[in-house]
Amino acid sequence: MNVPNIVIAAGSVATSKSSSLKQEVQALMESGWWSGSSNFTTSHCDWPGIKCNFGGSITEIDIAGNIYLGDKFRKFKFSSFPNLVRLSLSNNQILGCIPFEIGSLSKLTHLNLSHNYLTGQLPLSLANLTKLVKFDISFNGITGSIPKEFGNFKNLLELNLSHNKFTGPIPSTLGLLTNLSNLNLSFNEINGSIVSEIGLLKNLLNLYLNNNNLVGQIPLTIGHLTKLETLNLNWNMISGPIPTELASCFLIKFLSLSHNYLNGSVPSWVKDLYAPIKIDLSYNNLTGNVPISLIRMREFNLSYNSLEGRVPIIFKNYGFEVFIGNKDLCSDIKGFAQCPSPSLISPSTPPLALENIVSRMEDDIIEATEDFDIRYCIGTGGYGSVYKAQLPSGKVVALKKLNHLEAEDPTVDKSFRNEVKMMTEIRHRNIVKLHGYCLHKRCMVLIYEYMERGSLFCVLNNDVEAVELDWTKRVNIIKDIAHAISYMHHDCNPIIVHRDISSNNILLNSKLEQAFVSDFGIARLLDPNSSNQTLVAGTYGYIAPELAYTMVFTEKCDVYSFGVVALEILMGIHPGELLTTLSSSSSSSRNMMLNEILDQRLPPPNRIVARDIFFVATIAFACLCTKPKSRPTMNWVSQEFLSRKKPIAKPLHVVSLWQLKNQENYMVGDIETQ
Ligand SMILES: *[C@@H]1O[C@H](CO)[C@@H](O)[C@H](O)[C@H]1NC(C)=O
Ligand SMILES: *[C@@H]1O[C@H](CO)[C@@H](O)[C@H](O)[C@H]1NC(C)=O
Ligand SMILES: *[C@@H]1O[C@H](CO)[C@@H](O)[C@H](O)[C@H]1NC(C)=O
Ligand SMILES: *[C@@H]1O[C@H](CO)[C@@H](O)[C@H](O)[C@H]1NC(C)=O
Ligand SMILES: *[C@@H]1O[C@H](CO)[C@@H](O)[C@H](O)[C@H]1NC(C)=O
Ligand SMILES: *[C@@H]1O[C@H](CO)[C@@H](O)[C@H](O)[C@H]1NC(C)=O
Ligand SMILES: *[C@@H]1O[C@H](CO)[C@@H](O)[C@H](O)[C@H]1NC(C)=O
Ligand SMILES: *[C@@H]1O[C@H](CO)[C@@H](O)[C@H](O)[C@H]1NC(C)=O
Ligand SMILES: *[C@@H]1O[C@H](CO)[C@@H](O)[C@H](O)[C@H]1NC(C)=O
Ligand SMILES: *[C@@H]1O[C@H](CO)[C@@H](O)[C@H](O)[C@H]1NC(C)=O
Ligand SMILES: *[C@@H]1O[C@H](CO)[C@@H](O)[C@H](O)[C@H]1NC(C)=O
Ligand SMILES: *[C@@H]1O[C@H](CO)[C@@H](O)[C@H](O)[C@H]1NC(C)=O
């Protein structure tokens, strides 16, 4: 032992400097570490792997991989190097024990003894090295337990004890190493349970406890490790559930829990992980179903558990192997058994509400859209996106999905629920059918009948489709829309004001022969007791003028919007400026003839169709009256369209827009009598 030398090093530097330096050089020469490579004629500070401070005292020795040390490590006079900060002797074929004297390197911050043949227990004197920042003794043959004195290493950032023969428990004092970012105790024979103090290591990024003999449960405190990116507990005997607390560690990229005795269900929160790369839960005793989630990661493994039920199609890219060795799984994915009875949502069943049925429907929906993959998205509206999906039954549906953020907004959530409530009560040949819905925190979806031709807006904007939508079809579509709105205004109890009639919300069937009003997202039950006054909704260009100052929605607002849509259908484009210029007396548009505003992409209508066009144009203009009171009701419009009597036919080129606008006098008188 060299206790006197330590006393000198710690004493008066000025008086002992030269003698301690001499001791350093002496100890260095006697170490025999450089005998093969140097003839000692140069300054010791220039020897390979050595760095000195300005005073010539050694601060760093790094000869990793370069020199055979054998038992020359054990004979090293550690006490002669009071200023040594870094000692790196990795891969130097060191034999034997770590000597007690190593504890005299009181300034040491980096100690790397990895990849050697060290044996025996760690000396307790190591506890003196309180400045250690990195300690790596991995790949050796160290025995005994991890000293509780490791709790002294308060500055430690990296501790690597992996690939040794450590036994006994993880000392709870490790919880004191609050700066630790990497802890690797893997490949040892450590037993006992994972101490809850592990949760104190709030700066931990990587935790490797794999390939040990750990028992007990994963402590709930693991959830405090919110910076964690790697958690490897593979090959232990850990039991109990995977704690939901782990969901707080959402930065986890690598989660390996395989080869344990974990039970309970596969955590559904894996879908909430920020950017997972690998999740391996294979070889455990997990039960229940494979969760539906957003799982997007390179590697995923649930093999050899006790899972049962349907494997959603979204897992198809991972293949059958990652599910092999489970109890009773079925799927449409190649390699699986077929599921006994596919879960369906048939159009004839009444709308489905919250029951057990929701999770099954959730599965189907998420499966059918591969978890709302963008490829299935067919449109985006104010309240969410619309997806096209084929359900297991084979039926193609449109799914209107609120995104999470919107679903959390109580006002949007309310409107969504309103929509559902109203739609489930509506049955009309010109209103889009609601097949079912899923109102659940994770899945806010309406399942609508799918209309393959999309919206009226899109058809009118496509020159080919616009031509296909000939005059007869256009007139019929205008009538369909009128019947649908009339039904909502007059045959529902309580009545329903749509509030957002526009060409975007009119859908067409495959032959463009039938129109369906959709999107009740902002409609609202007009409870006579509740205020009708709300923020203005609707689509710019379709909003009745009075809304600008009254802010009150009435059925007459819908009537105006209908007038705009009807005119849009005749013109092939939104009437735009025409609506405002018609109101000004000086405008030249007053002298415009009806035939001039008709969609020029279609051939001019024949005499019979021209009569219909004149008829719907007359009604459309009546609906566009500035004064709400002067507009007809939708019931009246609908009845007019149904009646056999037609107005006296006039050639379209003799009907001016000014005349059409003045029809309102005749109309109003007629309306107010009914
Ligand atoms: C020892 O050092 C001297 C001077 O630097 C040099 O000339 C000589 O070659 C060295 N001898 C060996 C064996 O390295
Ligand atoms: C460890 O430090 C204590 C006091 O700080 C000292 O007495 C002891 O000798 C040191 N141990 C070694 C091995 O240097
Ligand atoms: C220890 O040295 C080895 C070999 O040079 C290296 O791979 C390892 O990263 C080092 N350990 C630390 C903690 O830096
Ligand atoms: C953690 O590290 C910081 C700087 O790296 C240091 O100031 C602090 O004292 C360390 N914490 C502990 C408990 O030693
Ligand atoms: C030991 O762990 C540390 C910290 O994670 C790491 O930097 C080092 O490379 C590891 N050592 C070896 C030999 O892999
Ligand atoms: C911990 O040890 C394992 C096994 O030796 C190794 O694969 C892993 O890279 C190590 N991790 C770190 C951070 O050193
Ligand atoms: C852990 O291992 C040690 C040594 O192998 C043994 O004495 C001890 O009983 C074990 N502890 C537990 C909890 O299994
Ligand atoms: C998990 O296993 C423990 C016994 O190890 C048992 O008490 C518990 O009920 C199991 N939990 C589940 C969900 O199977
Ligand atoms: C796995 O769980 C099942 C059902 O809970 C149980 O019967 C079985 O014993 C468990 N297996 C293990 C190895 O814990
Ligand atoms: C999943 O784990 C099992 C068992 O460990 C293994 O056989 C299989 O290759 C793994 N699959 C993938 C894709 O990693
Ligand atoms: C409206 O209020 C009246 C009187 O308070 C009440 O009887 C009626 O049930 C209410 N109607 C609705 C739909 O809430
Ligand atoms: C709301 O509007 C409806 C329909 O226009 C009307 O019958 C009802 O009286 C209005 N309610 C209120 C409170 O203004």
mmCIF file of N, CA and C and ligand atoms in Angstrom, residues 167-169 189 191-192 215, ligand 7:
data_model
loop_
_atom_site.group_PDB
_atom_site.id
_atom_site.type_symbol
_atom_site.label_atom_id
_atom_site.label_comp_id
_atom_site.label_asym_id
_atom_site.label_seq_id
_atom_site.Cartn_x
_atom_site.Cartn_y
_atom_site.Cartn_z
ATOM 1 N N THR A 167 -23.851 -10.895 -9.434
ATOM 2 C CA THR A 167 -25.018 -11.575 -8.850
ATOM 3 C C THR A 167 -25.688 -10.627 -7.853
ATOM 4 N N GLY A 168 -26.726 -11.125 -7.216
ATOM 5 C CA GLY A 168 -27.399 -10.328 -6.206
ATOM 6 C C GLY A 168 -28.283 -9.259 -6.814
ATOM 7 N N PRO A 169 -28.837 -8.416 -5.961
ATOM 8 C CA PRO A 169 -29.837 -7.461 -6.447
ATOM 9 C C PRO A 169 -29.236 -6.179 -7.026
ATOM 10 N N GLU A 189 -25.879 -11.997 -13.810
ATOM 11 C CA GLU A 189 -26.776 -12.921 -13.113
ATOM 12 C C GLU A 189 -27.474 -12.189 -11.977
ATOM 13 N N ASN A 191 -30.181 -10.780 -9.703
ATOM 14 C CA ASN A 191 -31.510 -11.296 -9.350
ATOM 15 C C ASN A 191 -32.265 -10.297 -8.479
ATOM 16 N N GLY A 192 -33.366 -10.733 -7.889
ATOM 17 C CA GLY A 192 -34.231 -9.803 -7.179
ATOM 18 C C GLY A 192 -35.085 -9.043 -8.177
ATOM 19 N N VAL A 215 -36.721 -10.923 -11.249
ATOM 20 C CA VAL A 215 -38.078 -11.432 -11.021
ATOM 21 C C VAL A 215 -38.987 -10.265 -10.617
HETATM 22 C C1 LIG B 7 -29.760 -14.024 -5.700
HETATM 23 O O1 LIG B 7 -28.586 -14.761 -5.941
HETATM 24 C C2 LIG B 7 -27.802 -14.967 -4.798
HETATM 25 C C3 LIG B 7 -26.521 -15.629 -5.209
HETATM 26 O O2 LIG B 7 -26.688 -16.440 -6.333
HETATM 27 C C4 LIG B 7 -28.585 -15.823 -3.798
HETATM 28 O O3 LIG B 7 -27.854 -16.028 -2.637
HETATM 29 C C5 LIG B 7 -29.867 -15.070 -3.464
HETATM 30 O O4 LIG B 7 -30.677 -15.854 -2.624
HETATM 31 C C6 LIG B 7 -30.626 -14.729 -4.710
HETATM 32 N N1 LIG B 7 -31.720 -13.871 -4.351
HETATM 33 C C7 LIG B 7 -32.920 -14.025 -4.855
HETATM 34 C C8 LIG B 7 -33.931 -13.055 -4.406
HETATM 35 O O5 LIG B 7 -33.175 -14.924 -5.619
#
